[in-house]
Amino acid sequence: MQKQAIFQSKLLPYALVAPQLAIVLIFFYWPALQAVIQSFLLQDAFGLSTSFVWFENYIELMQDSAYFEAIVRTFFFSFAIAVSSLSFALLLAVMADKPLRGSMLYRTLLIWPYAVAPPVVGVLWIFMLHPSLGVLSRYLRALGIDWNPLLDGDQAAALIILAAAWKQISYNFLFFLAGLQSIPRSVLEAAAIDGARPMRRFWTVTFPLLSPTIFFLLVVNIVYAFFDTFGIIDTMTRGGPGKSTETLVYKVYSDGLLGGNLGSSAAQSVILMIMVIVLTGIQFRFVERKVTY
Amino acid sequence: MVEQEGIRRYIAHIILWIGIAIVAFPVYIAIVASTQENALIANGQMSLLPGGHFFETYYQTIFVGTSGSTREPVGNMMLNSLVMALLIAIGKIAISIISAYAIVYFRFPFRMAIFWLIFITLMLPVEVRIYPTYKIVADLHMLDSYAGLSLPLIASATATLLFRQFFMTVPDELLEASRIDGAGPFRFFWDTLLPLSRTNMAALFVILFILGWNQYLWPLLITTRDDMQTIQIGIRKMITTTDALTEWPIVMATAVLAMLPPVFVVVAMQKLFVRGLVETEK
């Protein structure tokens, strides 16, 4: 789609795009290019000399079992966060979609966690489930569970997933509610007249009609679990104990800053970039778009 | 529908209240903890009812800070977060609206190339190019500055796309009418397009403000001085690894203070926020 009515000017449009173009080139393209170049370089231990090593950083990563474990862990986290948060949010949205008194109040009370920052989420949950002083840990111990996420890797992972899923409920809830409200009432009424009970109506009519929303949210949740969990992980476990909560983004951070291995860290960044581009591509390709670019 | 009467409606109310309780519980605990004595909490004896240290804790948190890990008063951290969030929100809206204006209302060589150059930035969050960006900001002597905190986060295309999409729906007749009235590109932008974009700008502002306020990894890397740190970084520094030293009431008070502005913005501007969210993401 093109505008028919336009202005004629030779220099003005360039002046208008200049600020954004400058910022994007300096703070986006230049560092992205640097990351790609860096990923082909190897620096000696003292940072005195660098040599061009082609794909050595990548090959090393592929042979590194720790990296492979981080990939598997990241996908497992993403999947667990997405599924638990999506199913709970869907349940709440279906309930809030009913003609209830006070539905606006319910909506307000459910959407605010969207605004809570990941590190704050981490602080809240580590405090509640801290092994020695957590309010909830008492009950877990009373149930006979030897609860110590600071020492037990599986428990630490569960804690990260719980906190990350908690934060994402409100976001998923909003989109599910919007999706549910766009389903025509007449379709559901027709199914009711045909004698379909509520559960059946949900699975045969509502759920299929919601599938574009579900798919969209699945991709968004995976991207969220990849990147936005950094603050949660850093405040709660710092990737530990051992490496049991180290995700791909956390590994880029810890290998680069703490480990000083810039070549490997850059190669990891490039792999992450490719993953995000693929995910975004899927989102654009399959999710119905209102406008065409 | 027929079955909706009676018991099903009660079940819906109950499930929603359970959901709200789950969502609110951690925050309730934080508020309660911020009013109690540290010794009590450190012993694992924390009560589920508020204590009597509300004013004392919040006064110390905002104006004094912790006595150990970071001595910066949280009030100052909040000011840094506020400046950063405002710079990101206003900066991004300002540069995006004029570049979208150029792309929609002018024809010039490389127009589509420039559009794609901006569009591609949509795909990569700052996290994946973190070290090279850090190096560039360091080379430009922007560490520990508001410019360094905000500029790299302004470099993405979401707002440009949103404005472009909106400008496309503005009828051509408006431009023709202003032209007949003798308006040039500046007048048309200022008198016609800007007032029409007000709700879009407001919705975007809400989302970008929250995004900016909640930034974590980037300020963690580029701020070294305590007086430049944001509240999200401050709270992390307060949790010391040897947890006997952590002053939990102050940490929890900081968490509550860190939540207040963005949560207030979401609740107060709910309609705009929901609209902006659905428009930018879909």
Coordinates of C-alpha atoms in Angstrom, one line a residue:
Chain A
M1 CA 0.0 0.0 0.0
Q2 CA 1.3 3.4 -1.0
K3 CA 0.2 6.9 -0.1
Q4 CA -1.1 8.8 -3.1
A5 CA -0.8 12.2 -1.4
I6 CA 2.9 12.9 -0.6
F7 CA 5.2 15.8 -0.1
Q8 CA 8.0 16.7 -2.6
S9 CA 11.3 17.5 -0.9
K10 CA 14.8 16.4 -1.5
L11 CA 16.6 16.8 1.8
L12 CA 13.9 17.0 4.4
P13 CA 13.1 13.2 4.5
Y14 CA 16.8 12.4 5.1
A15 CA 16.9 14.8 7.9
L16 CA 13.8 13.2 9.4
V17 CA 15.2 9.6 9.3
A18 CA 18.8 10.7 10.3
P19 CA 18.4 10.5 14.1
Q20 CA 17.0 7.0 14.1
L21 CA 19.4 5.8 11.4
A22 CA 22.4 7.2 13.3
I23 CA 21.3 5.5 16.6
V24 CA 20.5 2.2 14.8
L25 CA 23.8 2.2 13.0
I26 CA 26.0 3.0 16.0
F27 CA 24.2 1.0 18.7
F28 CA 22.8 -1.9 16.7
Y29 CA 24.5 -2.7 13.4
W30 CA 28.0 -1.8 14.5
P31 CA 28.0 -4.0 17.6
A32 CA 26.1 -6.8 15.8
L33 CA 28.9 -6.8 13.1
Q34 CA 31.5 -6.7 15.9
A35 CA 30.0 -9.8 17.4
V36 CA 30.1 -11.7 14.2
I37 CA 33.8 -10.6 13.6
Q38 CA 34.8 -11.4 17.2
S39 CA 33.3 -14.9 16.8
F40 CA 35.9 -15.7 14.2
L41 CA 38.8 -14.5 16.4
L42 CA 40.8 -16.1 19.1
Q43 CA 42.5 -14.1 21.8
D44 CA 45.4 -15.3 23.8
A45 CA 45.1 -15.5 27.6
F46 CA 46.5 -12.0 28.2
G47 CA 44.6 -10.3 25.4
L48 CA 47.8 -9.3 23.7
S49 CA 47.3 -10.8 20.3
T50 CA 44.3 -12.0 18.3
S51 CA 44.3 -14.4 15.4
F52 CA 41.7 -15.2 12.8
V53 CA 40.6 -18.8 13.3
W54 CA 37.6 -19.2 11.0
F55 CA 35.0 -21.4 12.7
E56 CA 37.2 -22.8 15.5
N57 CA 35.1 -21.0 18.2
Y58 CA 32.0 -22.6 16.8
I59 CA 33.5 -26.0 16.4
E60 CA 34.7 -25.9 20.0
L61 CA 31.2 -25.0 21.1
M62 CA 29.7 -27.9 19.2
Q63 CA 32.1 -30.3 20.9
D64 CA 31.5 -28.8 24.4
S65 CA 29.1 -30.9 26.4
A66 CA 28.5 -27.9 28.7
Y67 CA 27.1 -25.9 25.8
F68 CA 25.0 -28.8 24.6
E69 CA 23.6 -29.1 28.1
A70 CA 22.8 -25.4 28.2
I71 CA 20.8 -25.7 25.0
V72 CA 18.8 -28.6 26.3
R73 CA 18.3 -26.8 29.6
T74 CA 17.1 -23.6 27.9
F75 CA 14.6 -25.4 25.7
F76 CA 13.3 -27.4 28.7
F77 CA 12.9 -24.2 30.7
S78 CA 11.1 -22.4 27.9
F79 CA 8.8 -25.3 27.4
A80 CA 8.0 -25.7 31.1
I81 CA 7.5 -22.0 31.5
A82 CA 5.3 -21.6 28.4
V83 CA 3.1 -24.7 29.2
S84 CA 2.5 -24.0 32.8
S85 CA 1.9 -20.2 32.4
L86 CA -0.3 -20.7 29.2
S87 CA -2.5 -23.3 30.7
F88 CA -3.1 -21.4 33.9
A89 CA -3.7 -18.1 32.1
L90 CA -6.2 -19.8 29.7
L91 CA -8.1 -21.2 32.6
L92 CA -8.4 -17.7 34.2
A93 CA -9.2 -16.1 30.8
V94 CA -12.1 -18.6 30.1
M95 CA -13.5 -17.8 33.6
A96 CA -13.1 -14.0 33.2
D97 CA -14.7 -14.2 29.7
K98 CA -18.0 -15.3 31.3
P99 CA -20.6 -12.5 32.0
L100 CA -19.7 -12.1 35.7
R101 CA -20.2 -9.2 38.0
G102 CA -17.0 -7.4 38.6
S103 CA -15.1 -8.7 35.6
M104 CA -13.3 -5.4 35.1
L105 CA -12.0 -5.6 38.7
Y106 CA -10.8 -9.2 38.1
R107 CA -9.0 -8.1 34.9
T108 CA -7.2 -5.2 36.8
L109 CA -6.2 -7.5 39.6
L110 CA -4.8 -10.0 37.2
I111 CA -2.8 -7.9 34.7
W112 CA -0.5 -5.9 37.0
P113 CA 2.3 -8.5 37.4
Y114 CA 3.2 -7.7 33.7
A115 CA 4.8 -4.5 35.1
V116 CA 7.0 -6.2 37.7
A117 CA 10.6 -6.3 36.7
P118 CA 12.3 -9.8 36.4
P119 CA 14.9 -9.1 39.1
V120 CA 12.2 -8.1 41.5
V121 CA 10.3 -11.3 40.7
G122 CA 13.4 -13.2 41.5
V123 CA 13.9 -11.4 44.8
L124 CA 10.2 -12.0 45.8
W125 CA 10.4 -15.8 45.1
I126 CA 13.8 -16.4 46.6
F127 CA 12.6 -14.7 49.7
M128 CA 9.5 -16.9 50.0
L129 CA 11.4 -20.1 49.2
H130 CA 14.7 -19.4 50.8
P131 CA 15.9 -22.6 52.6
S132 CA 16.4 -21.0 56.0
L133 CA 14.0 -18.1 56.2
G134 CA 11.4 -18.6 53.5
V135 CA 7.8 -18.5 54.6
L136 CA 6.8 -21.3 52.2
S137 CA 9.9 -23.5 52.9
R138 CA 8.5 -24.2 56.4
Y139 CA 5.5 -25.9 54.8
L140 CA 7.6 -27.8 52.3
R141 CA 9.7 -29.1 55.2
A142 CA 6.6 -30.0 57.1
L143 CA 5.6 -32.1 54.1
G144 CA 8.8 -34.0 54.5
I145 CA 10.6 -32.4 51.5
D146 CA 14.3 -31.7 52.0
W147 CA 14.0 -28.2 50.4
N148 CA 17.2 -26.4 49.6
P149 CA 17.3 -24.8 46.1
L150 CA 20.7 -23.2 46.9
L151 CA 22.2 -26.7 46.9
D152 CA 19.9 -28.9 44.9
G153 CA 20.0 -28.2 41.1
D154 CA 16.6 -29.7 40.3
Q155 CA 14.9 -27.6 43.0
A156 CA 16.7 -24.5 41.8
A157 CA 15.4 -25.2 38.2
A158 CA 11.9 -25.7 39.5
L159 CA 12.1 -22.4 41.4
I160 CA 13.2 -20.5 38.3
I161 CA 10.4 -22.0 36.2
L162 CA 7.9 -21.2 38.9
A163 CA 8.9 -17.6 39.2
A164 CA 9.2 -17.0 35.4
A165 CA 5.8 -18.6 34.8
W166 CA 4.2 -16.5 37.5
K167 CA 5.3 -13.3 35.9
Q168 CA 4.1 -14.3 32.4
I169 CA 0.5 -15.3 33.5
S170 CA -0.8 -11.7 33.2
Y171 CA 0.5 -11.2 29.7
N172 CA -0.9 -14.5 28.4
F173 CA -4.2 -13.8 30.3
L174 CA -4.6 -10.5 28.4
F175 CA -4.1 -12.0 25.0
F176 CA -6.3 -15.0 25.7
L177 CA -9.0 -12.7 26.9
A178 CA -8.8 -10.6 23.7
G179 CA -8.8 -13.9 21.7
L180 CA -11.9 -15.2 23.5
Q181 CA -13.8 -12.0 23.1
S182 CA -13.2 -12.0 19.3
I183 CA -15.0 -15.4 19.0
P184 CA -18.5 -14.8 17.7
R185 CA -21.2 -15.6 20.3
S186 CA -23.4 -17.0 17.6
V187 CA -21.0 -19.9 16.9
L188 CA -21.1 -20.9 20.6
E189 CA -24.8 -20.5 20.8
A190 CA -25.3 -22.7 17.7
A191 CA -23.2 -25.4 19.4
A192 CA -25.2 -25.1 22.5
I193 CA -28.5 -25.5 20.6
D194 CA -27.0 -28.6 19.0
G195 CA -26.7 -30.0 22.6
A196 CA -22.9 -29.6 23.2
R197 CA -22.1 -29.3 26.8
P198 CA -19.7 -26.5 28.0
M199 CA -16.6 -28.8 28.1
R200 CA -17.3 -30.1 24.7
R201 CA -18.1 -26.6 23.4
F202 CA -14.7 -25.5 24.7
W203 CA -12.7 -28.3 23.0
T204 CA -14.5 -28.4 19.7
V205 CA -15.3 -24.7 19.1
T206 CA -13.3 -22.3 21.4
F207 CA -10.0 -24.1 21.5
P208 CA -9.6 -24.5 17.7
L209 CA -10.6 -20.9 17.1
L210 CA -8.1 -19.8 19.7
S211 CA -5.2 -21.7 18.1
P212 CA -3.7 -18.7 16.3
T213 CA -3.5 -16.9 19.7
I214 CA -2.0 -20.0 21.3
F215 CA 0.6 -20.3 18.7
F216 CA 1.5 -16.6 18.8
L217 CA 1.8 -16.8 22.6
L218 CA 3.9 -19.9 22.4
V219 CA 6.5 -18.1 20.3
V220 CA 6.4 -15.0 22.5
N221 CA 6.8 -17.1 25.7
I222 CA 9.8 -18.9 24.3
V223 CA 11.5 -15.6 23.4
Y224 CA 10.6 -14.4 26.9
A225 CA 12.0 -17.5 28.5
F226 CA 15.2 -17.1 26.4
F227 CA 15.9 -13.5 27.3
D228 CA 13.8 -12.0 30.1
T229 CA 14.6 -14.7 32.6
F230 CA 18.1 -13.3 32.8
G231 CA 17.1 -11.0 35.7
I232 CA 15.2 -13.8 37.5
I233 CA 18.2 -16.2 37.2
D234 CA 20.7 -13.6 38.2
T235 CA 19.0 -12.6 41.4
M236 CA 17.9 -16.1 42.4
T237 CA 20.7 -18.5 41.6
R238 CA 23.3 -16.8 39.4
G239 CA 23.3 -19.9 37.2
G240 CA 24.0 -22.3 40.1
P241 CA 24.2 -24.5 41.9
G242 CA 26.8 -25.9 39.6
K243 CA 25.5 -24.9 36.3
S244 CA 22.0 -26.3 36.9
T245 CA 20.2 -23.0 36.0
E246 CA 22.5 -21.6 33.4
T247 CA 20.6 -20.8 30.2
L248 CA 22.1 -19.7 26.9
V249 CA 21.8 -16.0 27.6
Y250 CA 23.3 -16.4 31.0
K251 CA 26.2 -18.4 29.6
V252 CA 26.9 -15.5 27.1
Y253 CA 27.1 -13.2 30.1
S254 CA 29.1 -15.5 32.4
D255 CA 31.6 -16.8 29.8
G256 CA 32.2 -13.2 28.5
L257 CA 32.3 -11.2 31.6
L258 CA 33.3 -13.6 34.3
G259 CA 35.3 -16.1 32.2
G260 CA 36.9 -13.5 29.8
N261 CA 36.4 -15.8 26.8
L262 CA 35.2 -13.2 24.3
G263 CA 35.5 -15.3 21.2
S264 CA 33.4 -18.1 22.5
S265 CA 30.9 -15.6 24.0
A266 CA 30.6 -13.9 20.6
A267 CA 30.1 -17.2 18.8
Q268 CA 27.3 -17.9 21.3
S269 CA 25.7 -14.5 20.7
V270 CA 25.7 -15.2 16.9
I271 CA 24.1 -18.6 17.4
L272 CA 21.5 -16.9 19.6
M273 CA 20.9 -14.2 17.0
I274 CA 20.2 -16.9 14.4
M275 CA 17.8 -18.6 16.8
V276 CA 15.8 -15.4 17.4
I277 CA 15.7 -14.6 13.7
V278 CA 14.2 -18.1 13.1
L279 CA 11.7 -17.6 15.9
T280 CA 10.7 -14.2 14.6
G281 CA 10.5 -15.6 11.1
I282 CA 8.1 -18.3 12.3
Q283 CA 6.0 -15.7 14.1
F284 CA 5.7 -13.6 11.0
R285 CA 5.1 -16.5 8.6
F286 CA 2.4 -18.3 10.5
V287 CA 0.7 -15.8 12.6
E288 CA -2.0 -13.9 10.8
R289 CA -1.0 -10.3 10.4
K290 CA -3.4 -7.4 10.1
V291 CA -1.1 -5.4 7.8
T292 CA 1.2 -6.3 5.0
Y293 CA 4.6 -4.7 5.0
Chain B
M1 CA -26.3 -20.0 27.5
V2 CA -28.5 -22.3 29.6
E3 CA -26.0 -24.0 31.9
Q4 CA -24.3 -20.7 32.7
E5 CA -26.7 -20.0 35.6
G6 CA -26.0 -20.7 39.2
I7 CA -23.3 -23.0 40.2
R8 CA -21.0 -22.5 37.2
R9 CA -20.8 -18.9 37.9
Y10 CA -19.8 -19.4 41.5
I11 CA -17.0 -21.7 40.3
A12 CA -15.8 -19.1 38.0
H13 CA -15.7 -16.5 40.8
I14 CA -13.8 -18.9 43.0
I15 CA -11.2 -19.8 40.4
L16 CA -10.6 -16.1 39.6
W17 CA -10.1 -15.3 43.3
I18 CA -7.7 -18.2 43.6
G19 CA -5.8 -16.9 40.6
I20 CA -5.7 -13.4 42.1
A21 CA -4.5 -14.8 45.4
I22 CA -1.6 -16.7 43.7
V23 CA -0.7 -13.6 41.7
A24 CA -0.8 -11.3 44.8
F25 CA 0.7 -13.6 47.4
P26 CA 4.4 -12.8 46.8
V27 CA 3.8 -9.1 46.9
Y28 CA 1.8 -9.5 50.1
I29 CA 4.7 -11.3 51.7
A30 CA 7.1 -8.5 50.5
I31 CA 5.0 -5.8 52.1
V32 CA 4.6 -7.8 55.4
A33 CA 8.4 -8.5 55.5
S34 CA 9.2 -4.8 54.9
T35 CA 7.4 -3.9 58.2
Q36 CA 9.1 -6.5 60.4
E37 CA 12.3 -6.8 62.3
N38 CA 15.3 -8.2 60.5
A39 CA 16.3 -10.5 63.4
L40 CA 12.9 -12.2 63.3
I41 CA 13.0 -12.8 59.6
A42 CA 16.6 -14.1 59.7
N43 CA 15.5 -16.7 62.3
G44 CA 12.9 -17.9 59.9
Q45 CA 10.2 -16.7 62.4
M46 CA 8.5 -14.2 60.1
S47 CA 4.9 -13.8 60.8
L48 CA 2.3 -13.5 58.1
L49 CA 0.8 -10.3 59.6
P50 CA 2.3 -6.9 59.3
G51 CA 4.8 -5.7 61.9
G52 CA 5.3 -2.2 63.4
H53 CA 8.3 -1.0 61.5
F54 CA 6.7 0.4 58.4
F55 CA 7.8 4.1 58.7
E56 CA 11.2 3.3 60.1
T57 CA 12.1 0.8 57.3
Y58 CA 10.8 2.9 54.4
Y59 CA 12.5 6.1 55.7
Q60 CA 15.8 4.2 56.0
T61 CA 15.4 2.6 52.6
I62 CA 14.5 5.8 50.7
F63 CA 16.9 8.3 52.4
V64 CA 19.7 6.2 53.9
G65 CA 20.1 2.8 52.2
T66 CA 21.4 -0.4 53.7
S67 CA 24.3 -0.2 56.1
G68 CA 26.3 -2.9 54.3
S69 CA 26.2 -4.0 50.6
T70 CA 25.2 -0.8 48.9
R71 CA 25.2 2.5 50.8
E72 CA 23.2 4.3 48.1
P73 CA 19.8 5.6 49.2
V74 CA 17.1 4.0 47.2
G75 CA 15.5 7.4 46.5
N76 CA 18.5 8.2 44.4
M77 CA 18.3 4.9 42.6
M78 CA 14.6 5.5 41.8
L79 CA 15.6 8.9 40.3
N80 CA 18.1 7.2 38.0
S81 CA 15.5 4.6 37.0
L82 CA 13.0 7.4 36.3
V83 CA 15.4 9.4 34.2
M84 CA 16.4 6.3 32.2
A85 CA 12.8 5.2 31.7
L86 CA 11.7 8.7 30.6
L87 CA 14.7 9.1 28.2
I88 CA 13.9 5.7 26.6
A89 CA 10.2 6.3 26.2
I90 CA 10.4 9.9 25.0
G91 CA 13.5 9.4 22.9
K92 CA 12.1 6.4 21.1
I93 CA 8.8 8.0 20.4
A94 CA 10.4 11.2 19.1
I95 CA 12.9 9.6 16.7
S96 CA 10.4 7.0 15.6
I97 CA 7.5 9.3 14.8
I98 CA 9.6 11.6 12.5
S99 CA 11.3 8.7 10.7
A100 CA 7.9 7.0 10.2
Y101 CA 6.6 10.4 8.9
A102 CA 9.5 10.5 6.3
I103 CA 8.9 6.9 5.2
V104 CA 5.2 7.3 4.7
Y105 CA 4.8 10.9 3.4
F106 CA 7.9 11.3 1.2
R107 CA 9.4 9.5 -1.8
F108 CA 13.1 9.5 -1.8
P109 CA 16.0 7.3 -3.0
F110 CA 16.8 4.4 -0.7
R111 CA 13.5 4.9 1.1
M112 CA 12.7 1.1 1.3
A113 CA 16.4 0.3 2.0
I114 CA 16.2 2.6 5.0
F115 CA 12.9 1.1 6.1
W116 CA 14.3 -2.4 6.1
L117 CA 17.5 -1.3 7.9
I118 CA 15.3 -0.1 10.7
F119 CA 12.8 -3.0 10.4
I120 CA 15.5 -5.7 11.0
T121 CA 16.4 -4.3 14.4
L122 CA 13.0 -5.6 15.6
M123 CA 14.5 -9.1 15.8
L124 CA 17.4 -8.8 18.1
P125 CA 17.2 -7.8 21.8
V126 CA 20.2 -6.0 23.3
E127 CA 21.1 -9.2 25.2
V128 CA 22.6 -10.9 22.2
R129 CA 25.0 -8.1 21.2
I130 CA 25.8 -7.2 24.7
Y131 CA 29.7 -7.1 24.8
P132 CA 30.3 -5.3 21.5
T133 CA 27.7 -2.7 22.5
Y134 CA 29.4 -2.3 25.8
K135 CA 32.7 -1.8 24.1
I136 CA 31.3 0.9 21.8
V137 CA 29.6 2.7 24.7
A138 CA 32.9 2.6 26.6
D139 CA 34.9 3.9 23.5
L140 CA 32.4 6.8 23.3
H141 CA 33.0 7.6 27.0
M142 CA 29.4 7.0 27.8
L143 CA 29.8 4.5 30.7
D144 CA 28.0 5.7 33.9
S145 CA 26.0 8.2 31.9
Y146 CA 22.3 8.6 31.2
A147 CA 23.1 8.6 27.4
G148 CA 24.9 5.3 27.7
L149 CA 22.0 3.9 29.7
S150 CA 19.3 4.9 27.2
L151 CA 20.7 5.2 23.7
P152 CA 21.4 1.5 22.9
L153 CA 17.9 0.6 24.1
I154 CA 16.3 3.3 21.8
A155 CA 17.9 1.5 18.8
S156 CA 15.0 -0.7 17.8
A157 CA 12.1 -0.5 15.4
T158 CA 8.8 -1.3 17.3
A159 CA 7.7 2.3 17.6
T160 CA 8.6 3.2 14.0
L161 CA 6.5 0.3 12.7
L162 CA 3.5 1.2 14.9
F163 CA 3.5 4.8 13.7
R164 CA 4.0 3.7 10.1
Q165 CA 1.0 1.4 10.4
F166 CA -1.1 4.2 11.9
F167 CA 0.0 6.8 9.3
M168 CA -1.1 4.4 6.5
T169 CA -4.6 4.5 7.8
V170 CA -4.8 8.4 7.9
P171 CA -6.9 9.4 4.9
D172 CA -5.2 11.1 2.0
E173 CA -7.9 13.8 1.9
L174 CA -6.5 15.3 5.1
L175 CA -3.2 16.0 3.5
E176 CA -4.9 17.4 0.4
A177 CA -7.0 19.6 2.6
S178 CA -4.1 21.0 4.5
R179 CA -2.2 21.6 1.3
I180 CA -5.1 23.7 0.0
D181 CA -4.9 25.7 3.2
G182 CA -1.3 26.3 2.3
A183 CA 0.4 24.0 4.9
G184 CA 3.9 22.7 4.3
P185 CA 5.3 19.4 5.6
F186 CA 6.1 20.9 9.0
R187 CA 2.6 22.5 9.5
F188 CA 0.8 19.3 8.4
F189 CA 2.9 17.2 10.8
W190 CA 2.5 19.5 13.8
D191 CA -1.2 20.6 13.3
T192 CA -2.8 17.5 11.8
L193 CA -0.7 14.3 12.3
L194 CA 0.6 14.8 15.8
P195 CA -2.9 15.5 17.4
L196 CA -4.2 12.4 15.6
S197 CA -1.4 10.3 17.0
R198 CA -2.0 11.3 20.6
T199 CA -3.6 8.0 21.8
N200 CA -1.0 5.9 20.0
M201 CA 1.8 7.9 21.6
A202 CA 0.3 7.6 25.0
A203 CA -0.1 3.8 24.7
L204 CA 3.4 3.4 23.5
F205 CA 4.6 5.7 26.3
V206 CA 3.1 3.4 28.9
I207 CA 4.8 0.3 27.5
L208 CA 8.2 1.9 26.8
F209 CA 8.2 3.5 30.3
I210 CA 7.7 0.0 31.9
L211 CA 10.3 -1.5 29.6
G212 CA 12.8 1.2 30.5
W213 CA 12.1 1.1 34.2
N214 CA 12.6 -2.7 34.3
Q215 CA 15.9 -2.8 32.4
Y216 CA 18.4 -5.0 34.1
L217 CA 21.3 -6.6 32.2
W218 CA 22.3 -3.4 30.4
P219 CA 22.6 -1.1 33.4
L220 CA 24.2 -4.0 35.3
L221 CA 27.1 -3.9 32.7
I222 CA 27.5 -0.2 32.1
T223 CA 27.1 1.4 35.6
T224 CA 30.1 1.1 37.9
R225 CA 29.5 4.0 40.2
D226 CA 27.0 3.5 43.0
D227 CA 25.4 6.9 42.4
M228 CA 24.5 5.9 38.8
Q229 CA 22.9 2.6 39.6
T230 CA 19.2 1.9 38.9
I231 CA 16.8 0.4 41.5
Q232 CA 16.9 -3.0 39.7
I233 CA 20.7 -3.2 40.1
G234 CA 20.6 -1.9 43.7
I235 CA 18.2 -4.6 44.8
R236 CA 20.5 -7.3 43.4
K237 CA 23.5 -5.8 45.2
M238 CA 21.6 -5.8 48.5
I239 CA 21.2 -9.6 48.5
T240 CA 24.7 -10.6 49.7
T241 CA 25.8 -14.1 49.2
T242 CA 26.3 -14.7 52.9
D243 CA 22.7 -14.3 53.7
A244 CA 23.2 -13.5 57.4
L245 CA 24.2 -10.0 56.3
T246 CA 21.2 -9.4 54.1
E247 CA 18.9 -6.8 55.5
W248 CA 15.7 -8.4 54.3
P249 CA 13.2 -5.7 55.4
I250 CA 15.1 -3.1 53.4
V251 CA 15.4 -5.5 50.4
M252 CA 11.6 -6.1 50.5
A253 CA 10.9 -2.4 50.9
T254 CA 13.1 -1.8 47.8
A255 CA 11.2 -4.5 45.9
V256 CA 7.9 -2.8 46.8
L257 CA 9.3 0.6 45.7
A258 CA 10.6 -0.8 42.5
M259 CA 7.2 -2.2 41.7
L260 CA 5.2 0.9 42.5
P261 CA 5.7 3.1 39.4
P262 CA 5.2 0.6 36.7
V263 CA 2.3 -1.2 38.4
F264 CA 0.7 2.2 39.0
V265 CA 1.1 3.1 35.3
V266 CA -0.4 -0.2 34.2
V267 CA -3.4 0.0 36.5
A268 CA -4.1 3.7 35.9
M269 CA -3.7 3.5 32.1
Q270 CA -5.2 0.0 31.7
K271 CA -7.2 0.8 28.6
L272 CA -4.3 2.5 26.8
F273 CA -1.8 -0.2 28.0
V274 CA -3.9 -3.1 26.7
R275 CA -4.5 -1.4 23.4
G276 CA -0.9 -0.5 23.0
L277 CA 0.3 -4.0 23.8
V278 CA -2.0 -5.7 21.4
E279 CA -1.1 -3.3 18.7
T280 CA 2.7 -3.5 19.1
E281 CA 2.8 -7.3 19.5
K282 CA 0.4 -8.4 16.8

